[in-house]
Coordinates of C-alpha atoms and ligand atoms in Angstrom, one line a residue:
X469 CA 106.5 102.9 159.0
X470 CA 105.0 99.6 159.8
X471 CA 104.4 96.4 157.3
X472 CA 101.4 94.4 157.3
X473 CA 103.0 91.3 155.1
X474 CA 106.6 89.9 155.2
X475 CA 108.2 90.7 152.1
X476 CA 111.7 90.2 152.8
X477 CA 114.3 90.2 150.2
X478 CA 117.6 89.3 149.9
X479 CA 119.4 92.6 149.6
X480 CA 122.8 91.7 150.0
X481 CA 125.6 90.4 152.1
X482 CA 126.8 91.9 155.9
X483 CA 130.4 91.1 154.4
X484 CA 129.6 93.4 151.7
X485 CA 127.9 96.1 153.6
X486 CA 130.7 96.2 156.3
X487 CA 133.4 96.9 153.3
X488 CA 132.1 100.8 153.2
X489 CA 129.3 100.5 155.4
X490 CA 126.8 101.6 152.8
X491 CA 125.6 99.9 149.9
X492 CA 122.9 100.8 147.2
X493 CA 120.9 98.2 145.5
X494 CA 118.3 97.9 143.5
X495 CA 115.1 96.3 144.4
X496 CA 111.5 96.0 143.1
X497 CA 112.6 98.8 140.8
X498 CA 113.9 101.1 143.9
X499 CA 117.3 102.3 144.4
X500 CA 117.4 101.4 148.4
X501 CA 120.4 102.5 150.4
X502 CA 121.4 100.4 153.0
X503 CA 123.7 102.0 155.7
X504 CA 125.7 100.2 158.9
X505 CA 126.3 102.0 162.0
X506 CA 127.2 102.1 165.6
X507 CA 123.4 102.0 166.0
X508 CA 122.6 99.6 163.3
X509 CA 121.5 98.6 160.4
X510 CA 118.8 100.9 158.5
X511 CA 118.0 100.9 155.1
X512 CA 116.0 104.4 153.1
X513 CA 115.3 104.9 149.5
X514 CA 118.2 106.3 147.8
X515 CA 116.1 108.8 146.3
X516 CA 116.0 112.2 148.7
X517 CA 112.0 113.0 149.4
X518 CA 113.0 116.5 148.5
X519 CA 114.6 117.0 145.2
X520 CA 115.5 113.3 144.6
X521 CA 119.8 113.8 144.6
X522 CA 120.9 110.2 146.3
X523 CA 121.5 109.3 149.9
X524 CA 124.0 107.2 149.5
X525 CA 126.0 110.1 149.1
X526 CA 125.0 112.0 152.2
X527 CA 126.8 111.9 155.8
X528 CA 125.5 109.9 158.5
X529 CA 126.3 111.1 162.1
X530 CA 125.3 110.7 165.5
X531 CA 124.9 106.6 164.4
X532 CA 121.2 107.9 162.5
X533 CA 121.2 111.2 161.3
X534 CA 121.5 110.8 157.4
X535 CA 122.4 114.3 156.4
X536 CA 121.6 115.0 152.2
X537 CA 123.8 117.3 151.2
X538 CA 121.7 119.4 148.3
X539 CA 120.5 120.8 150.7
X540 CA 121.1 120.1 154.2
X541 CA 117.7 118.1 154.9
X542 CA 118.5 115.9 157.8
X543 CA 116.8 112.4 158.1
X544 CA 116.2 110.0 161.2
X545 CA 117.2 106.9 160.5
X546 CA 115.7 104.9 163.7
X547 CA 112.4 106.8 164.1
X548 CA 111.9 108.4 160.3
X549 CA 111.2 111.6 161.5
X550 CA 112.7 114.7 159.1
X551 CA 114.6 116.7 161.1
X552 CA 115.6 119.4 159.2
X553 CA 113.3 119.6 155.8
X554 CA 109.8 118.7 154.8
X555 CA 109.0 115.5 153.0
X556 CA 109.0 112.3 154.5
X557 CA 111.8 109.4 153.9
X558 CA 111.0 105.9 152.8
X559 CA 112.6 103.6 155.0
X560 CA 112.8 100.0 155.1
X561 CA 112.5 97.1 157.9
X562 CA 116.3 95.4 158.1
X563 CA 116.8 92.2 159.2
X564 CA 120.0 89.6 158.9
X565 CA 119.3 85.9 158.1
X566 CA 121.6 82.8 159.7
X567 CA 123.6 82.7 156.5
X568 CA 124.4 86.7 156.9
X569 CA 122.3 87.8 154.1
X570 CA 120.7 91.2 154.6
X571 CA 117.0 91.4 153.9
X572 CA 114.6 93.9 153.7
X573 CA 111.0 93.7 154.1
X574 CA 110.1 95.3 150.6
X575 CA 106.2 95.3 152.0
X576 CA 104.3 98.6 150.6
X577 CA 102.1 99.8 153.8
X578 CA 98.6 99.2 152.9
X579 CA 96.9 102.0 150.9
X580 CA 95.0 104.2 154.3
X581 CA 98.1 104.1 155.7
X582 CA 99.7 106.1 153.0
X583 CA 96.8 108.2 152.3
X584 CA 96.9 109.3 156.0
X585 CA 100.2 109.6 156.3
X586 CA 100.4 112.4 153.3
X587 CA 97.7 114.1 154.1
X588 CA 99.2 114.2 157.9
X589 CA 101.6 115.9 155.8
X590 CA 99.7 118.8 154.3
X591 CA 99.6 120.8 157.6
X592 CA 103.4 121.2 158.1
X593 CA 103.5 122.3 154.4
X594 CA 100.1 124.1 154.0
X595 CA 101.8 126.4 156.6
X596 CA 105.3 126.7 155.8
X597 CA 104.0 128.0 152.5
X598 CA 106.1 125.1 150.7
X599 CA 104.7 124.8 147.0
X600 CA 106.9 122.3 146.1
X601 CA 105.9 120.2 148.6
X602 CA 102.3 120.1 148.5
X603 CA 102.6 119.2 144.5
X604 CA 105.1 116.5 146.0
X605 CA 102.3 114.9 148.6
X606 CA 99.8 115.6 145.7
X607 CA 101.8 113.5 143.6
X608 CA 102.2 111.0 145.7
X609 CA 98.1 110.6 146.2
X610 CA 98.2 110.0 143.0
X611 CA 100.3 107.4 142.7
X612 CA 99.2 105.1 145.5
X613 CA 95.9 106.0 143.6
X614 CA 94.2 108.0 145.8
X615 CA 92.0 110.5 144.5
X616 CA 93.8 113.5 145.6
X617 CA 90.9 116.0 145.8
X618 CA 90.9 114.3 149.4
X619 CA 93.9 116.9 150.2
X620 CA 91.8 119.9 148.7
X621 CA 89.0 119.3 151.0
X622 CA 91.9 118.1 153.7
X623 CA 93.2 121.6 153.3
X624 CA 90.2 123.6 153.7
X625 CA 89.5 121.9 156.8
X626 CA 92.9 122.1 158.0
X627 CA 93.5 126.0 157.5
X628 CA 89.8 127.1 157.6
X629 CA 90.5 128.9 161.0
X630 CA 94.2 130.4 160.0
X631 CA 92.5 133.3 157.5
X632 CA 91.9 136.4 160.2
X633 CA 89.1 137.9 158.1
X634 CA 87.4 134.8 156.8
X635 CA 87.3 133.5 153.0
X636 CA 90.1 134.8 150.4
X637 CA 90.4 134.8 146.6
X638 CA 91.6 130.9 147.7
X639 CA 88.1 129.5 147.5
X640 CA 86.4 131.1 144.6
X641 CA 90.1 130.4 142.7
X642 CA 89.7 126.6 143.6
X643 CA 86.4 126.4 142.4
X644 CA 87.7 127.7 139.1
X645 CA 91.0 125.9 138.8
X646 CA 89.1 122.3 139.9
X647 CA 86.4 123.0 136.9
X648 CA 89.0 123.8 134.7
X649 CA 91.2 120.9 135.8
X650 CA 88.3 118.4 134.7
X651 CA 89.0 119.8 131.2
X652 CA 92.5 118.7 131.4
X653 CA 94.0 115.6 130.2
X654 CA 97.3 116.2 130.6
X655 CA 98.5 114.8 133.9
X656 CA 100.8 117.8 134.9
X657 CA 98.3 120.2 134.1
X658 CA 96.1 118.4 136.1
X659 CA 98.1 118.3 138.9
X660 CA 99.1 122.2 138.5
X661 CA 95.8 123.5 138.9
X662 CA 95.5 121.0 142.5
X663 CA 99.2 122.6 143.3
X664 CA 97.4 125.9 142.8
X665 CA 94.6 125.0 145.1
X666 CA 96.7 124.5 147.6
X667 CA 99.3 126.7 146.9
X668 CA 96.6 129.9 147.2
X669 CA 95.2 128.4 150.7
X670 CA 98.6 128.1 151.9
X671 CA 100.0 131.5 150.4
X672 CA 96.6 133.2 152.5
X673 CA 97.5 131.1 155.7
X674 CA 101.2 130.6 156.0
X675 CA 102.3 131.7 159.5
X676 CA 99.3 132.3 160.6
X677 CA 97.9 131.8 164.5
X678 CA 94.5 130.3 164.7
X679 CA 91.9 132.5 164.9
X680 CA 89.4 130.1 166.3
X681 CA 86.0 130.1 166.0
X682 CA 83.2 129.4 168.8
X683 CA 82.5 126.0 169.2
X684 CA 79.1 127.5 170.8
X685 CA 75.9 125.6 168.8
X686 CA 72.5 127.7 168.6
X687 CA 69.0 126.7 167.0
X688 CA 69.2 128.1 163.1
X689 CA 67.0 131.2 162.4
X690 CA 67.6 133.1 159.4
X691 CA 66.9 136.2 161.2
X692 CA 69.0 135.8 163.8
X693 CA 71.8 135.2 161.3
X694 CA 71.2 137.9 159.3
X695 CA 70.8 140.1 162.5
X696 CA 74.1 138.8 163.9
X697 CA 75.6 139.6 160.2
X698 CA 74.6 143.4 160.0
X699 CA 76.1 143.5 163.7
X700 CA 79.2 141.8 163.1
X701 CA 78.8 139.4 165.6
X702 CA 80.7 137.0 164.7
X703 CA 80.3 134.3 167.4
X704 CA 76.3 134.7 167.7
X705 CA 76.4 133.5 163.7
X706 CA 78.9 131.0 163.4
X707 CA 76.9 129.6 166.4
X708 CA 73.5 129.9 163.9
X709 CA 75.4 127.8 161.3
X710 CA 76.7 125.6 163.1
X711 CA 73.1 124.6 164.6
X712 CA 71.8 124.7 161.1
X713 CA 74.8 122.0 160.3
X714 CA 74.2 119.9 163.2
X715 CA 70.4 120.1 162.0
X716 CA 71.7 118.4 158.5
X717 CA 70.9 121.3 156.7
X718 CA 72.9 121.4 153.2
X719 CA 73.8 124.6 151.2
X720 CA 71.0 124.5 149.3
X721 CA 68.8 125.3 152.5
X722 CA 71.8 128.1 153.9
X723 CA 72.6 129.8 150.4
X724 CA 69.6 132.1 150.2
X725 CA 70.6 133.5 153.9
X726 CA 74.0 134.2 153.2
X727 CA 73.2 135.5 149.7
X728 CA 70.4 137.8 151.0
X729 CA 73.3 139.1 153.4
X730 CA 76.2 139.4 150.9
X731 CA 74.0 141.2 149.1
X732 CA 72.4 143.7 151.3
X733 CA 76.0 145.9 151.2
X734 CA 78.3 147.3 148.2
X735 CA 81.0 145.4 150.4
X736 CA 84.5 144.1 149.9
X737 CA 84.2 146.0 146.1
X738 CA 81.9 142.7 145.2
X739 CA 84.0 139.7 147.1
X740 CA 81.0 138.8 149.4
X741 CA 78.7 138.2 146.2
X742 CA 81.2 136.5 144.2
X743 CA 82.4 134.1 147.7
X744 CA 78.6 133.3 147.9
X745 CA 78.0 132.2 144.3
X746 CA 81.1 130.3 144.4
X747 CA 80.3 127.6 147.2
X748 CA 78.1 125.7 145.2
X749 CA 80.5 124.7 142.0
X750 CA 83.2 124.0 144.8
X751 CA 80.4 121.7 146.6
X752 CA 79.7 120.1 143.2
X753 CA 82.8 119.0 142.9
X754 CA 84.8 117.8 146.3
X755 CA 81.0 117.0 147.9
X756 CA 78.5 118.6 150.5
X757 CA 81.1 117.0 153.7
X758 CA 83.6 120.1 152.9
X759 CA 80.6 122.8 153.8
X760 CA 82.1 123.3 157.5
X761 CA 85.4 124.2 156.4
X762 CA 83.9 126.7 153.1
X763 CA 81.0 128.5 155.5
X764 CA 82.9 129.1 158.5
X765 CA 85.2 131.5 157.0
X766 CA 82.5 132.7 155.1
X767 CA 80.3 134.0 158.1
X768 CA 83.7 135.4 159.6
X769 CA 84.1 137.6 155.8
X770 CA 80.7 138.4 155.9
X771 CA 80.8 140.3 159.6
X772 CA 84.1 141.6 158.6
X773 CA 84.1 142.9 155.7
X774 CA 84.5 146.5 154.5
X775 CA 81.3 147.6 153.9
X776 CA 81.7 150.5 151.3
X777 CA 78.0 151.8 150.8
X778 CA 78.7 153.5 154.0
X779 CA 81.7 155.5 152.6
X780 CA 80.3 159.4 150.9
X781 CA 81.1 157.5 147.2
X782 CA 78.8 155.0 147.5
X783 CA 76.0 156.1 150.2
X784 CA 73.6 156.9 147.5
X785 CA 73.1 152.9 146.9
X786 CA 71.2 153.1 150.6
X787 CA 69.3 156.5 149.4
X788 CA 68.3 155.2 146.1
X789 CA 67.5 152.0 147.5
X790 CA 65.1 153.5 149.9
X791 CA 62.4 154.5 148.0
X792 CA 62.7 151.8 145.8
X793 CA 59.3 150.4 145.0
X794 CA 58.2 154.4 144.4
X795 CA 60.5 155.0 141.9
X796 CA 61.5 151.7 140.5
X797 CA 60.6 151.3 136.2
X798 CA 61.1 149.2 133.5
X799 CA 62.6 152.1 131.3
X800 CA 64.6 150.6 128.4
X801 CA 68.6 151.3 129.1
X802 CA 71.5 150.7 127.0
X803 CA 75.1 150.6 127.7
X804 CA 75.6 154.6 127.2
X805 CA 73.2 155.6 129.6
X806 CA 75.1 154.4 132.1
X807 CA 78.9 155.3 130.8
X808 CA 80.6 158.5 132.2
X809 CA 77.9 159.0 135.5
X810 CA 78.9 159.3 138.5
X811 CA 78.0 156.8 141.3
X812 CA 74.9 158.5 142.4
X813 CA 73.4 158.9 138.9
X814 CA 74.4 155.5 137.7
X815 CA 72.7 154.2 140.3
X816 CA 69.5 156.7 139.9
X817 CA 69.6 155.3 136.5
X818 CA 69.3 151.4 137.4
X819 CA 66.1 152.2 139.8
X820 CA 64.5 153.4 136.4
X821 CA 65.2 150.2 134.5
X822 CA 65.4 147.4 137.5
X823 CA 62.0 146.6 136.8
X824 CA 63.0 144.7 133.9
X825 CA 66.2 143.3 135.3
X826 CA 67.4 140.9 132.8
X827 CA 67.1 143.9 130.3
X828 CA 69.2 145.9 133.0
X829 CA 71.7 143.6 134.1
X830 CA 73.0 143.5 130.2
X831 CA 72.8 147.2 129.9
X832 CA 75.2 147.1 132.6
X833 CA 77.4 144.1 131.6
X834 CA 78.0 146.1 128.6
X835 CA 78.8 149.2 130.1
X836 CA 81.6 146.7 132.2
X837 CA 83.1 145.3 129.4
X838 CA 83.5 148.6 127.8
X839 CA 85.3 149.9 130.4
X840 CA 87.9 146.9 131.4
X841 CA 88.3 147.1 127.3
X842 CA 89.2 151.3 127.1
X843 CA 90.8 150.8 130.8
X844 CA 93.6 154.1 131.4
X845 CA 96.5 151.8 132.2
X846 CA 98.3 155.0 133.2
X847 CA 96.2 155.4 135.8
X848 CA 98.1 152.5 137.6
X849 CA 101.5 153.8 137.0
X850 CA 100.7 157.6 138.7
X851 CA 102.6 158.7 141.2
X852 CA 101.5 161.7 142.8
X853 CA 98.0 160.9 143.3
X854 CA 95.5 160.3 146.5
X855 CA 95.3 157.1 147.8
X856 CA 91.4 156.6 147.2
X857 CA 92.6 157.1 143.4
X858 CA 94.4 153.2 143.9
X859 CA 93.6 151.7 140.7
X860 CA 94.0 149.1 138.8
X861 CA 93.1 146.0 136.6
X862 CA 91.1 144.6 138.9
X863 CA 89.2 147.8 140.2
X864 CA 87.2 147.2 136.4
X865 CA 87.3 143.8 136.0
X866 CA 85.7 143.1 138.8
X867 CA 82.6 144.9 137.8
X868 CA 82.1 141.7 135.2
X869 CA 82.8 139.1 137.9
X870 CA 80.6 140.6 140.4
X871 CA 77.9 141.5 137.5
X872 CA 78.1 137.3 136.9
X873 CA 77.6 136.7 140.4
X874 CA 74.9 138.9 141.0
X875 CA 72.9 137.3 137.8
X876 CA 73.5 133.3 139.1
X877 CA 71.9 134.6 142.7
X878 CA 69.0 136.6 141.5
X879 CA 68.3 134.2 138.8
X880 CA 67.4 131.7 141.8
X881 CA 66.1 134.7 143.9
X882 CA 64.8 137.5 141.8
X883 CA 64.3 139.4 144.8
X884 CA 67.7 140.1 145.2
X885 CA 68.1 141.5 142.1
X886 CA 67.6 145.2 143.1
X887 CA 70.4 145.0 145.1
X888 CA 72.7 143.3 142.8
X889 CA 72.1 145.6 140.2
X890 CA 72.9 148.4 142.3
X891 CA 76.2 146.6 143.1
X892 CA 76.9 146.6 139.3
X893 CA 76.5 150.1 139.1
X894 CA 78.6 151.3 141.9
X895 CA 81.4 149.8 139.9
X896 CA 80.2 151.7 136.6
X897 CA 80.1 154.9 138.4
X898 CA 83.8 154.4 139.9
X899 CA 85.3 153.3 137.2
X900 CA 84.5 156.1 134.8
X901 CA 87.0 158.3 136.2
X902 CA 90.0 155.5 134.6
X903 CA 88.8 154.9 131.6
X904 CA 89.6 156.5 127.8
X905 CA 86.8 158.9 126.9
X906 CA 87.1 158.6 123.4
X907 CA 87.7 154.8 122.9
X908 CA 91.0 152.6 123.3
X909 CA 94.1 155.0 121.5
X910 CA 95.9 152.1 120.8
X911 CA 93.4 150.0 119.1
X912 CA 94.0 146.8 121.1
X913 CA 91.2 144.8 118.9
X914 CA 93.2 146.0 115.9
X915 CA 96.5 145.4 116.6
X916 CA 96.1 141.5 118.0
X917 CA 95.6 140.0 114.7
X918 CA 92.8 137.7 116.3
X919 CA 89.2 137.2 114.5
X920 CA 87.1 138.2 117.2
X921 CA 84.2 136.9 115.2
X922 CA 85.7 133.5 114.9
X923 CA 84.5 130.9 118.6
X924 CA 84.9 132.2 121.6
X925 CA 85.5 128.9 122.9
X926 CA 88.8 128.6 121.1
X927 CA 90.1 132.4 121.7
X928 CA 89.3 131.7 125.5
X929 CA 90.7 128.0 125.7
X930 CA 93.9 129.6 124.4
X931 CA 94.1 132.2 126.8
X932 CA 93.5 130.3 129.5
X933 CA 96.1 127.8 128.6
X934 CA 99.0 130.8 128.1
X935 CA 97.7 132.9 130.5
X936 CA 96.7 130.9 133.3
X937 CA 97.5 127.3 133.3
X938 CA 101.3 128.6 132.2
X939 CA 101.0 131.8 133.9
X940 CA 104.4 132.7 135.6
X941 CA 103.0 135.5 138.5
X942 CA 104.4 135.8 141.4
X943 CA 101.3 136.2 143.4
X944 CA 98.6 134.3 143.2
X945 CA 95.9 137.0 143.2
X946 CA 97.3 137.9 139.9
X947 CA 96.6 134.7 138.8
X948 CA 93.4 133.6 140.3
X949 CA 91.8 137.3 138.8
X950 CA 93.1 136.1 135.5
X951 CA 91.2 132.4 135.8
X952 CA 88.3 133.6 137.1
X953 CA 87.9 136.4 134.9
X954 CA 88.2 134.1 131.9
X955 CA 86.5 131.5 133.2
X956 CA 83.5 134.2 134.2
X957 CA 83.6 135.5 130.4
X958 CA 83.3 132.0 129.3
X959 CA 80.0 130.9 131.0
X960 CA 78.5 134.4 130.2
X961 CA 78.9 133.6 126.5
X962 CA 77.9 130.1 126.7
X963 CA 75.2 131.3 128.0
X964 CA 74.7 134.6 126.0
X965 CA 76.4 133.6 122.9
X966 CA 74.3 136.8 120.2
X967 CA 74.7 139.3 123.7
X968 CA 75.7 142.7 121.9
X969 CA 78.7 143.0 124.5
X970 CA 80.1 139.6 123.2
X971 CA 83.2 141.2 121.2
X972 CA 83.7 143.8 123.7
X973 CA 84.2 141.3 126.6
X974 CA 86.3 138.9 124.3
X975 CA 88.6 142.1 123.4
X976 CA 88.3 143.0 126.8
X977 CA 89.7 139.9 128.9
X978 CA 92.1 139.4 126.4
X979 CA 93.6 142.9 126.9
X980 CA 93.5 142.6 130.7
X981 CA 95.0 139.3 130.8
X982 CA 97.9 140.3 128.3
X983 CA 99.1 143.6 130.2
X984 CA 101.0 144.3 132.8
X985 CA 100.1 144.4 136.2
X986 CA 102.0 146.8 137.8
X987 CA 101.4 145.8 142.3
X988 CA 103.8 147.4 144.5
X989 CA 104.5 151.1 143.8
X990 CA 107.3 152.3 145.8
X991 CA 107.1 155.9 145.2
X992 CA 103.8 156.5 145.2
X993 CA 103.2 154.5 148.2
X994 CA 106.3 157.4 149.6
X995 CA 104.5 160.1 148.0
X996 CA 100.5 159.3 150.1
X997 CA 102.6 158.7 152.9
X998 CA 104.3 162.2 153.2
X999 CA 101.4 164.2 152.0
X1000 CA 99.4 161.9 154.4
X1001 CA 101.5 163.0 157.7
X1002 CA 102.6 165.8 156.4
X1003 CA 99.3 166.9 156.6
X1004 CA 98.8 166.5 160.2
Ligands
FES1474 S1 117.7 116.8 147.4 FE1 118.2 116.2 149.4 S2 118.0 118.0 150.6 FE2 117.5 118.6 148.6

């Protein structure tokens, strides 16, 4: 670490460092330890950069290896480097006047210098997976007050080519933890939900190789793009976007394209919609110079995701989309006529009401929210069951995330909402199988004590303080479902505050958010897999 300004200070004597050969002090509010070797002279903060248990306890061998003994982190005393650890150690110039006092040049390095050096930082801990850490270097923005959204958009750029199939839950989830995070005043919430952002990317990207993308540049054309999509060509459309960036084309210009193609399959269960819809609100908030790192990954999930209209359960979204115009009608729907169909009629049903599509889209929003709210729990903890019969929470919730997603894109291009709707009702038809015929047998809305008809605002604001901002999962797709399912249910009623589905989707979050979430099922998993081979 290099100083710009002489700021020596006497520290103390060489006669009193020689006694032990270590000496702490206290300086400009630091503890400083100051240690004398074969090699020299060096002095650190006492403070270890991991947990914070003092050097001036550790072992020093080798003349500048400072060894902390918490936990074994090994520190370079001449050159600074971490040898065994993470975090960087704050080390101090050391100098020894004519009288034999020992000074130290107390200099902060100027502002930049810090900034870079933490976020030089993030990619060491970004891929090590190390939580702790990246709340550490995000703490430590903030104190030299930088804005430390520079290490969001840091990350994204840094891990963008380390996800093998493109996006993952970690962009939507850091557009919904950095809007919730401008709610916040609380200065260790507000650094959880940045520890979250990062957290997620590295969680999805720990480990992993780069899968790079081509560096090849080719003149934007929608069609092209939307060619190279439907063929999975991959390297034909990153090229496309990155001529379209080198053009200075924003989001705004590119989000129709790749909404027109997320939206053209039943694919990834409703992730491509939801991805698309959830670049802007990221780009509103950490600025249009982060679209590279958000897009690229995006093109890759769009060529490689599973497309599942072309599985027998969903094919009827091509058929009934194919004589579309013929058959389409603004027939009025409610929420029943679409409960307890399967697939195919659902979406038969849809074509007959599209033509008034706001009308539909909260035809089916109800239909979602009633089943997330009479969800079959059991259904999750079945063992002997085939493995296309996989449920769980997030098989129904994400019929209302999608449905949101689907309404923001074809509210700014009403031509896509055919499609979307269509999306909506694959889920309605799937789901029907894992839901309680007859209403929800253990009267969730009764037994919660909670006035549903008091504000939403407050029911929601509490349950994303308990349930997500102080969530306790393991796995941060647990989480992130549970913020952006709240956070979705929250700008629907804002928006729709008299919608007839309002109590159903309050009831409805609050039960999903409050139940267990049962992930890795041994036994079953054992059970598919011997009928599976057994099978031949
Ligand atoms: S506190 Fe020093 S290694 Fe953990």
């Amino acid at each position: 670490m290099t100083s710009t300004n002489d700021n020596w200070v006497a520290a103390t004597t060489l006669a009193e460092l020689s006694e032990k050969g270590r000496k702490l002090v206290r300086l400009d509010g630091r503890q400083v330890a100051i240690f004398q070797t074969e090699t020299g002279l060096y002095a650190c903060n006492n403070r270890c950069p991991h947990e914070g248990f003092p050097l001036m306890e550790g072992t020093v061998s080798d003349g500048c290896v400072l060894t902390c003994n918490w936990h074994n982190w090994k520190f370079d005393l001449e050159n600074g480097d971490t040898l065994v650890g993470g975090d960087k150690l704050r080390r101090y110039p050391v100098r020894i006047n004519e009288d034999g006092i020992v000074e130290l040049d107390m200099t902060e390095p100027p502002q930049n210098q810090q900034r870079d050096e933490i976020l030089s930082n993030l990619d060491e801990a970004l891929h090590k997976n190390d939580y702790s850490r990246l709340s550490r270097e995000l703490a430590r923005l903030d104190m030299i007050g930088v804005d430390p959204l520079v290490a969001v958009k840091k990350a994204f750029a840094l891990r963008m080519d380390r996800f093998e199939f493109g996006t993952t839950h970690a962009m939507p989830g850091a557009a919904d933890w950095l809007a919730y995070r401008q709610e916040l005043t609380d200065p260790y919430e507000r650094l959880a939900c940045l520890s979250e952002v990062l957290g997620h990317i590295a969680w999805d990207s720990a480990y992993r190789p780069v899968y790079p993308f081509t560096t090849d540049v080719a003149t934007w054309s929608e069609a092209e793009f939307s060619r190279a999509i439907e063929a999975e060509d991959e390297n034909t459309a990153v090229a496309l976007v990155r001529g379209a960036l080198a053009d200075g084309m924003t989001w705004d210009d590119l989000r129709p394209a790749f909404a027109r193609c997320a939206m053209r399959h039943y694919a990834g269960f409703g992730h491509s919609v939801i991805y698309v819809s959830k670049v802007s609100p990221l780009i509103d908030i950490l600025g249009g110079d982060v679209l590279e790192s958000l897009i690229l990954p995006l093109t890759r999930h769009l060529c490689t995701v599973t497309r599942e209209d072309l599985i027998p359960e969903f094919r009827a979204f091509h058929v009934v989309r194919k004589d579309w115009d013929e058959h389409v009608d603004r027939e009025p729907a409610s929420r029943d006529d679409f409960l307890g169909l399967p697939v195919a009629r659902v979406l038969s049903r849809v074509r007959k009401s599209a033509a008034d599509p706001q009308a539909c889209y909260h035809a089916l929003m109800e239909a979602a929210v009633w089943q997330v709210r009479h969800f079959d729990e059991s259904v999750m903890y079945r063992t002997n069951m085939p493995i296309g019969t996989n449920v769980n929470w997030l098989d129904v919730t994400h019929a209302m995330t999608t449905a949101q997603a689907v309404r923001e894109l074809a509210t700014e291009l009403p031509e896509l909402w055919g499609d979307g709707l269509l999306q909506i009702g694959c889920f309605i038809g799937r789901n029907a199988k894992y839901v309680h015929k007859d209403g929800d047998p253990a009267d969730y809305a009764g037994r919660s004590g909670i006035d549903w008809e008091g504000d939403s605002e407050t029911i929601l604001g509490d349950l994303l303080h308990s349930k997500v901002l102080y969530h306790g999962c393991t796995d941060f797709i647990e989480s992130v479902h549970r913020l952006k399912t709240i956070s979705m249910v929250r700008s629907e009623l804002a928006l729709f505050p008299d919608a007839p589905w309002r109590k159903d989707m309050l009831v409805a979050v609050h039960r999903y958010v409050s139940s267990e979430f049962p992930r890795r099922r041994a036994v079953r998993v054992a059970y598919q897999s011997t009928t599976f081979v057994g099978r031949g």
